[in-house]
Short mmCIF file of C-alpha atoms in Angstrom, two decimals:
data_model
loop_
_atom_site.label_atom_id
_atom_site.label_comp_id
_atom_site.label_asym_id
_atom_site.label_seq_id
_atom_site.Cartn_x
_atom_site.Cartn_y
_atom_site.Cartn_z
CA UNK A 12 -35.02 -57.85 -43.22
CA UNK A 13 -37.91 -59.66 -44.88
CA UNK A 14 -37.94 -60.61 -48.56
CA UNK A 15 -40.55 -57.93 -49.28
CA UNK A 16 -38.47 -55.33 -47.53
CA UNK A 17 -35.35 -56.41 -49.39
CA UNK A 18 -37.18 -56.21 -52.71
CA UNK A 19 -38.43 -52.72 -51.83
CA UNK A 20 -34.91 -51.52 -51.05
CA UNK A 21 -33.73 -53.01 -54.35
CA UNK A 22 -36.48 -51.19 -56.26
CA UNK A 23 -35.55 -47.85 -54.71
CA UNK A 24 -31.82 -48.32 -55.35
CA UNK A 25 -32.45 -49.35 -58.93
CA UNK A 26 -34.66 -46.31 -59.58
CA UNK A 27 -32.13 -43.94 -57.99
CA UNK A 28 -29.36 -45.28 -60.23
CA UNK A 29 -31.62 -44.86 -63.26
CA UNK A 30 -32.25 -41.21 -62.37
CA UNK A 31 -28.68 -40.33 -61.37
CA UNK A 32 -26.85 -42.23 -64.09
CA UNK A 33 -29.37 -42.93 -66.81
CA UNK A 34 -31.13 -39.56 -66.63
CA UNK A 35 -34.57 -41.06 -66.01
CA UNK A 36 -37.20 -38.63 -64.76
CA UNK A 37 -39.09 -39.31 -61.56
CA UNK A 38 -42.45 -38.05 -60.34
CA UNK A 39 -42.39 -34.25 -59.99
CA UNK A 40 -43.69 -32.55 -56.86
CA UNK A 41 -45.80 -29.41 -57.20
CA UNK A 42 -44.29 -25.93 -56.80
CA UNK A 43 -46.07 -25.19 -53.52
CA UNK A 44 -44.50 -28.26 -51.96
CA UNK A 45 -41.06 -27.28 -53.29
CA UNK A 46 -41.47 -23.76 -51.87
CA UNK A 47 -42.35 -25.16 -48.44
CA UNK A 48 -39.40 -27.53 -48.61
CA UNK A 49 -37.04 -24.66 -49.55
CA UNK A 50 -38.24 -22.47 -46.64
CA UNK A 51 -37.89 -25.31 -44.15
CA UNK A 52 -34.41 -26.02 -45.43
CA UNK A 53 -33.40 -22.36 -44.98
CA UNK A 54 -34.96 -22.36 -41.50
CA UNK A 55 -32.97 -25.44 -40.51
CA UNK A 56 -29.70 -23.92 -41.77
CA UNK A 57 -30.48 -20.62 -40.02
CA UNK A 58 -31.13 -22.31 -36.67
CA UNK A 59 -27.95 -24.39 -36.80
CA UNK A 60 -25.82 -21.41 -37.83
CA UNK A 61 -27.35 -19.04 -35.28
CA UNK A 62 -26.75 -21.52 -32.46
CA UNK A 63 -23.11 -21.86 -33.53
CA UNK A 64 -22.52 -18.11 -33.86
CA UNK A 65 -24.27 -17.39 -30.55
CA UNK A 66 -21.94 -19.79 -28.80
CA UNK A 67 -18.98 -18.03 -30.42
CA UNK A 68 -20.40 -14.66 -29.32
CA UNK A 69 -20.67 -15.80 -25.71
CA UNK A 70 -17.41 -17.73 -25.69
CA UNK A 71 -15.08 -16.29 -28.37
CA UNK A 72 -11.99 -18.42 -27.66
CA UNK A 73 -12.29 -21.71 -29.62
CA UNK A 74 -9.58 -23.42 -27.56
CA UNK A 75 -11.34 -22.54 -24.31
CA UNK A 76 -14.67 -23.73 -25.76
CA UNK A 77 -13.16 -27.08 -26.74
CA UNK A 78 -11.51 -27.46 -23.33
CA UNK A 79 -14.73 -26.55 -21.53
CA UNK A 80 -16.71 -29.02 -23.63
CA UNK A 81 -14.26 -31.79 -22.77
CA UNK A 82 -14.37 -30.91 -19.06
CA UNK A 83 -18.18 -30.90 -19.11
CA UNK A 84 -18.20 -34.35 -20.72
CA UNK A 85 -15.78 -35.66 -18.09
CA UNK A 86 -17.91 -34.13 -15.33
CA UNK A 87 -21.01 -35.92 -16.65
CA UNK A 88 -19.12 -39.22 -16.78
CA UNK A 89 -17.93 -38.76 -13.20
CA UNK A 90 -21.35 -37.68 -12.03
CA UNK A 91 -20.26 -34.20 -11.00
CA UNK A 92 -23.05 -31.63 -10.88
CA UNK A 93 -21.07 -28.39 -11.02
CA UNK A 94 -19.16 -27.80 -14.23
CA UNK A 95 -16.23 -25.38 -14.62
CA UNK A 96 -17.19 -22.09 -16.22
CA UNK A 97 -15.79 -20.37 -19.28
CA UNK A 98 -12.75 -18.16 -18.45
CA UNK A 99 -14.12 -14.70 -19.25
CA UNK A 100 -11.60 -12.19 -20.63
CA UNK A 101 -12.83 -9.58 -18.13
CA UNK A 102 -12.09 -11.95 -15.26
CA UNK A 103 -8.56 -12.67 -16.49
CA UNK A 104 -7.89 -8.94 -16.88
CA UNK A 105 -9.31 -8.25 -13.42
CA UNK A 106 -7.09 -10.88 -11.76
CA UNK A 107 -4.03 -9.37 -13.46
CA UNK A 108 -4.91 -5.85 -12.27
CA UNK A 109 -5.60 -6.93 -8.69
CA UNK A 110 -2.36 -8.95 -8.52
CA UNK A 111 -0.06 -6.09 -9.53
CA UNK A 112 -2.12 -3.45 -7.73
CA UNK A 113 -1.59 -5.29 -4.43
CA UNK A 114 2.10 -5.74 -5.18
CA UNK A 115 2.42 -1.97 -5.65
CA UNK A 116 0.35 -1.39 -2.51
CA UNK A 117 -3.10 0.15 -2.27
CA UNK A 118 -1.59 3.24 -0.60
CA UNK A 119 0.13 3.87 -3.94
CA UNK A 120 -2.11 5.92 -6.25
CA UNK A 121 -1.62 3.69 -9.29
CA UNK A 122 -1.71 0.52 -7.19
CA UNK A 123 -5.03 1.48 -5.62
CA UNK A 124 -6.47 2.37 -9.04
CA UNK A 125 -5.39 -1.03 -10.40
CA UNK A 126 -7.12 -2.80 -7.53
CA UNK A 127 -10.32 -0.80 -8.12
CA UNK A 128 -10.19 -1.55 -11.85
CA UNK A 129 -9.47 -5.24 -11.25
CA UNK A 130 -12.39 -5.68 -8.86
CA UNK A 131 -14.69 -3.98 -11.40
CA UNK A 132 -13.45 -6.28 -14.19
CA UNK A 133 -14.13 -9.33 -12.02
CA UNK A 134 -17.67 -8.07 -11.43
CA UNK A 135 -18.08 -7.68 -15.19
CA UNK A 136 -16.97 -11.30 -15.61
CA UNK A 137 -19.70 -12.39 -13.18
CA UNK A 138 -22.26 -10.38 -15.14
CA UNK A 139 -21.02 -12.02 -18.35
CA UNK A 140 -21.42 -15.46 -16.74
CA UNK A 141 -25.03 -14.56 -15.94
CA UNK A 142 -25.53 -13.58 -19.58
CA UNK A 143 -24.16 -16.95 -20.68
CA UNK A 144 -26.59 -18.82 -18.43
CA UNK A 145 -29.61 -16.73 -19.46
CA UNK A 146 -28.91 -17.01 -23.19
CA UNK A 147 -28.30 -20.75 -22.95
CA UNK A 148 -31.53 -21.39 -21.05
CA UNK A 149 -33.82 -18.99 -22.93
CA UNK A 150 -32.39 -19.01 -26.44
CA UNK A 151 -29.86 -21.73 -27.31
CA UNK A 152 -31.58 -24.66 -25.58
CA UNK A 153 -35.06 -23.93 -27.05
CA UNK A 154 -33.57 -23.53 -30.53
CA UNK A 155 -31.60 -26.73 -30.11
CA UNK A 156 -34.81 -28.53 -29.06
CA UNK A 157 -36.59 -27.09 -32.10
CA UNK A 158 -33.79 -28.36 -34.29
CA UNK A 159 -33.59 -31.79 -32.66
CA UNK A 160 -37.33 -32.45 -32.59
CA UNK A 161 -39.40 -30.49 -35.11
CA UNK A 162 -36.85 -30.12 -37.90
CA UNK A 163 -35.60 -33.67 -37.50
CA UNK A 164 -39.16 -34.95 -37.69
CA UNK A 165 -39.71 -33.08 -40.96
CA UNK A 166 -36.45 -34.45 -42.35
CA UNK A 167 -37.71 -37.95 -41.47
CA UNK A 168 -40.99 -37.34 -43.33
CA UNK A 169 -39.17 -35.99 -46.37
CA UNK A 170 -36.77 -38.93 -46.42
CA UNK A 171 -39.70 -41.35 -46.18
CA UNK A 172 -41.47 -39.49 -48.99
CA UNK A 173 -38.41 -39.75 -51.23
CA UNK A 174 -38.18 -43.50 -50.61
CA UNK A 175 -41.85 -44.07 -51.46
CA UNK A 176 -41.49 -41.93 -54.58
CA UNK A 177 -38.59 -44.06 -55.80
CA UNK A 178 -40.58 -47.20 -55.07
CA UNK A 179 -43.61 -45.91 -56.94
CA UNK A 180 -41.59 -44.70 -59.95
CA UNK A 181 -39.81 -48.04 -60.24
CA UNK A 182 -43.13 -49.93 -60.24
CA UNK A 183 -44.74 -47.42 -62.60
CA UNK A 184 -41.87 -47.88 -65.07
CA UNK A 185 -42.47 -51.63 -64.98
CA UNK A 186 -46.22 -51.40 -65.24
CA UNK A 187 -47.55 -54.70 -66.59
CA UNK A 188 -44.81 -56.67 -64.91
CA UNK A 189 -45.88 -55.39 -61.50
CA UNK A 190 -49.39 -56.24 -60.29
CA UNK A 191 -51.79 -53.27 -60.54
CA UNK A 192 -52.75 -53.65 -56.92
CA UNK A 193 -49.14 -53.28 -55.85
CA UNK A 194 -48.73 -50.23 -58.08
CA UNK A 195 -51.88 -48.66 -56.69
CA UNK A 196 -50.71 -49.32 -53.13
CA UNK A 197 -47.32 -47.70 -53.88
CA UNK A 198 -49.11 -44.60 -55.24
CA UNK A 199 -51.35 -44.32 -52.19
CA UNK A 200 -48.35 -44.53 -49.86
CA UNK A 201 -46.56 -41.87 -51.87
CA UNK A 202 -49.50 -39.45 -51.59
CA UNK A 203 -49.86 -40.26 -47.90
CA UNK A 204 -46.22 -39.41 -47.19
CA UNK A 205 -46.47 -36.26 -49.30
CA UNK A 206 -49.47 -35.06 -47.32
CA UNK A 207 -47.80 -35.76 -43.96
CA UNK A 208 -44.58 -34.00 -44.97
CA UNK A 209 -46.44 -31.04 -46.43
CA UNK A 210 -48.63 -30.64 -43.33
CA UNK A 211 -45.66 -30.79 -40.94
CA UNK A 212 -43.70 -28.19 -42.96
CA UNK A 213 -46.71 -25.87 -43.14
CA UNK A 214 -47.34 -26.11 -39.40
CA UNK A 215 -43.70 -25.43 -38.61
CA UNK A 216 -43.59 -22.31 -40.75
CA UNK A 217 -46.89 -21.04 -39.35
CA UNK A 218 -45.75 -21.37 -35.73
CA UNK A 219 -42.51 -19.39 -36.13
CA UNK A 220 -43.76 -17.03 -33.40
CA UNK A 221 -41.93 -19.34 -30.99
CA UNK A 222 -38.61 -18.59 -32.65
CA UNK A 223 -39.36 -14.84 -32.58
CA UNK A 224 -40.08 -15.12 -28.86
CA UNK A 225 -36.79 -16.91 -28.30
CA UNK A 226 -34.94 -14.21 -30.23
CA UNK A 227 -36.63 -11.62 -28.03
CA UNK A 228 -35.31 -13.45 -24.95
CA UNK A 229 -31.80 -13.16 -26.35
CA UNK A 230 -32.15 -9.40 -26.75
CA UNK A 231 -33.60 -9.03 -23.24
CA UNK A 232 -30.64 -10.93 -21.78
CA UNK A 233 -28.24 -8.68 -23.65
CA UNK A 234 -30.03 -5.55 -22.43
CA UNK A 235 -29.84 -6.77 -18.84
CA UNK A 236 -26.13 -7.52 -19.25
CA UNK A 237 -25.34 -4.10 -20.68
CA UNK A 238 -27.35 -2.30 -17.97
CA UNK A 239 -25.40 -4.08 -15.25
CA UNK A 240 -22.11 -3.50 -17.09
CA UNK A 241 -22.83 0.22 -17.38
CA UNK A 242 -23.57 0.41 -13.64
CA UNK A 243 -20.28 -1.32 -12.77
CA UNK A 244 -18.26 0.90 -15.13
CA UNK A 245 -19.92 4.09 -13.89
CA UNK A 246 -19.02 3.20 -10.30
CA UNK A 247 -15.43 2.49 -11.40
CA UNK A 248 -15.30 5.79 -13.30
CA UNK A 249 -16.39 7.70 -10.17
CA UNK A 250 -13.71 5.99 -8.06
CA UNK A 251 -10.97 6.74 -10.58
CA UNK A 252 -12.14 10.36 -10.86
CA UNK A 253 -11.91 10.72 -7.08
CA UNK A 254 -8.42 9.22 -7.09
CA UNK A 255 -7.36 11.62 -9.84
CA UNK A 256 -8.63 14.61 -7.88
CA UNK A 257 -6.92 13.38 -4.73
CA UNK A 258 -3.63 12.89 -6.57
CA UNK A 259 -3.79 16.38 -8.08
CA UNK A 260 -4.47 18.08 -4.73
CA UNK A 261 -1.92 16.08 -2.76
CA UNK A 262 1.30 18.07 -2.05
CA UNK A 263 4.25 16.91 -4.07
CA UNK A 264 7.05 15.36 -2.06
CA UNK A 265 10.51 16.51 -3.04
CA UNK A 266 13.17 13.93 -3.63
CA UNK A 267 16.19 14.15 -1.35
CA UNK A 268 19.15 12.31 -2.87
CA UNK A 269 21.19 10.06 -0.64
CA UNK A 270 24.79 11.12 0.03
CA UNK A 271 27.25 9.72 -2.47
CA UNK A 272 30.09 7.52 -1.13
CA UNK A 273 33.65 8.87 -1.33
CA UNK A 274 36.28 6.29 -2.15
CA UNK A 275 39.64 6.55 -0.38
CA UNK A 276 42.56 5.16 -2.40
CA UNK A 277 45.24 6.64 -0.14
CA UNK A 278 46.56 3.54 1.68
CA UNK A 279 47.72 0.34 -0.03
CA UNK A 280 47.78 -1.89 3.09
CA UNK A 281 44.13 -2.91 2.75
CA UNK A 282 43.50 -6.65 2.52
CA UNK A 283 42.84 -7.95 -1.00
CA UNK A 284 43.58 -4.53 -2.40
CA UNK A 285 40.30 -3.15 -1.01
CA UNK A 286 39.50 0.43 -0.22
CA UNK A 287 37.41 2.26 2.32
CA UNK A 288 34.50 4.50 1.64
CA UNK A 289 33.17 7.49 3.48
CA UNK A 290 29.84 9.19 2.99
CA UNK A 291 29.81 12.70 1.60
CA UNK A 292 27.48 15.11 3.38
CA UNK A 293 24.33 15.95 1.46
CA UNK A 294 24.42 19.22 -0.47
CA UNK A 295 23.21 22.15 1.59
CA UNK A 296 20.23 24.02 0.24
CA UNK A 297 21.57 27.23 1.80
CA UNK A 298 25.05 27.03 0.30
CA UNK A 299 26.15 30.18 -1.47
CA UNK A 300 25.83 30.21 -5.26
CA UNK A 301 28.93 30.28 -7.35
CA UNK A 302 28.14 33.77 -8.67
CA UNK A 303 27.80 36.61 -6.08
CA UNK A 304 24.24 37.62 -5.30
CA UNK A 305 22.43 40.22 -3.28
CA UNK A 306 19.29 40.31 -1.19
CA UNK A 307 17.08 43.38 -1.44
CA UNK A 308 16.17 45.05 1.86
CA UNK A 309 13.52 47.29 0.34
CA UNK A 310 11.22 47.61 -2.66
CA UNK A 311 12.51 49.69 -5.53
CA UNK A 312 10.50 50.87 -8.55
CA UNK A 313 12.65 52.05 -11.47
CA UNK A 314 12.19 55.72 -12.30
CA UNK A 315 14.50 56.04 -15.30
CA UNK A 316 15.21 53.94 -18.37
CA UNK A 317 17.75 51.20 -17.70
CA UNK A 318 17.11 51.00 -13.97
CA UNK A 319 16.45 47.59 -12.40
CA UNK A 320 13.33 47.21 -10.24
CA UNK A 321 12.98 44.68 -7.42
CA UNK A 322 11.03 43.84 -4.26
CA UNK A 323 12.08 43.30 -0.68
CA UNK A 324 13.63 39.87 -0.25
CA UNK A 325 14.49 39.38 -3.96
CA UNK A 326 17.84 37.70 -4.66
CA UNK A 327 19.67 39.58 -7.43
CA UNK A 328 22.82 38.30 -9.13
CA UNK A 329 25.81 40.64 -9.35
CA UNK A 330 27.43 40.72 -12.77
CA UNK A 331 30.29 43.15 -12.17
CA UNK A 332 31.91 44.78 -9.16
CA UNK A 333 32.79 48.36 -10.08
CA UNK A 334 34.27 49.33 -6.73
CA UNK A 335 33.64 48.68 -3.08
CA UNK A 336 30.53 50.82 -3.08
CA UNK A 337 28.92 50.03 -6.42
CA UNK A 338 28.22 46.93 -8.53
CA UNK A 339 26.47 46.01 -11.79
CA UNK A 340 23.34 43.91 -11.47
CA UNK A 341 22.06 41.12 -13.65
CA UNK A 342 20.09 42.41 -16.65
CA UNK A 343 20.74 46.02 -15.71
CA UNK A 344 21.04 48.09 -18.91
CA UNK A 345 23.05 50.25 -19.12
CA UNK A 346 25.62 49.37 -16.47
CA UNK A 347 25.07 51.13 -13.20
CA UNK A 348 27.64 53.69 -12.17
CA UNK A 349 27.94 56.28 -9.47
CA UNK A 350 27.65 59.16 -11.93
CA UNK A 351 25.40 62.07 -11.09
CA UNK A 352 21.74 61.32 -11.49
CA UNK A 353 22.15 57.51 -11.26
CA UNK A 354 20.68 55.31 -8.56
CA UNK A 355 23.44 53.97 -6.36
CA UNK A 356 23.26 50.60 -4.66
CA UNK A 357 25.76 50.28 -1.87
CA UNK A 358 26.99 46.91 -0.77
CA UNK A 359 27.19 46.47 2.98
CA UNK A 360 30.50 45.67 4.54
CA UNK A 361 31.19 42.16 3.20
CA UNK A 362 33.26 40.56 0.46
CA UNK A 363 32.01 39.32 -2.94
CA UNK A 364 32.14 35.71 -1.80
CA UNK A 365 29.00 35.93 0.33
CA UNK A 366 25.41 37.04 -0.29
CA UNK A 367 25.05 40.78 -0.62
CA UNK A 368 22.60 43.09 1.06
CA UNK A 369 21.21 45.97 -0.93
CA UNK A 370 20.61 49.37 0.62
CA UNK A 371 18.58 51.65 -1.62
CA UNK A 372 19.62 55.34 -1.54
#
């Protein structure tokens, strides 16, 4: 640094200390300039914050973002072109569904539905990856360029203006000790920097149509993403609806229990104290019920109060055997007898331990 440059830096530092510590007042800028400076400052903060929040919107997991950033840096160092993508939540969910759906088997109703849902989730992850790429290219990168170039250039002009103001105020405070020509030159440089900074801020605020256009690109990318997502989900909904209808119309298979083993403890000459097992026959569906029952040969419509009506083929439980020719039926009120005027049901020639056959008189 030259002697003149060193002296200039000393002047600015001395003036700054006087203002910060000693309470000295510096040259005031006009209100229009301050208003422009305030708007540019808000714009800069808005751009930085929007870029950050947009990245969080596209990639919500901070740990995954940090890992992806590190991997991208390593890829650039190694000269790799293709970078690993962000692990989308839809993709992780889809892989989980497909894995367990295939373990269950696609012939299984729930297994097939899981596979369908998993494939749809993986398609949604691909659509989300496309959204990430579009938003980065058409929204984040242009805003980042605006921040790195235009806003940084304005910050440079403002910083230069502040330095020239401090230099001018220091020389103005020591007027008489500083040559007039040097003071006049410091004032001209101050006004020059002020004009450059003011012009750059005004132009930036007047050309904000570019930022509006970039915001429109973000919305268009989101619309495209949601349209594709709706299409994928509608197709999945139709598949699941078809599977539901198929499952409801499919005949239900009855469960047949396996025969239970019977353990034989009769002999003690088994090695190691073991025992043998034998398989019990499965229960017969046609075995006689514990309580005697009857099968109606004909239809019968009750004609009097207390009579029991039935249809041909109905199985009716016997509640009481009056004699060999007459019995009480389940829910018959009052009890049936062979008194005059009553309907008699004769049991065919068989004992109470087997199904009965009704013969209507």
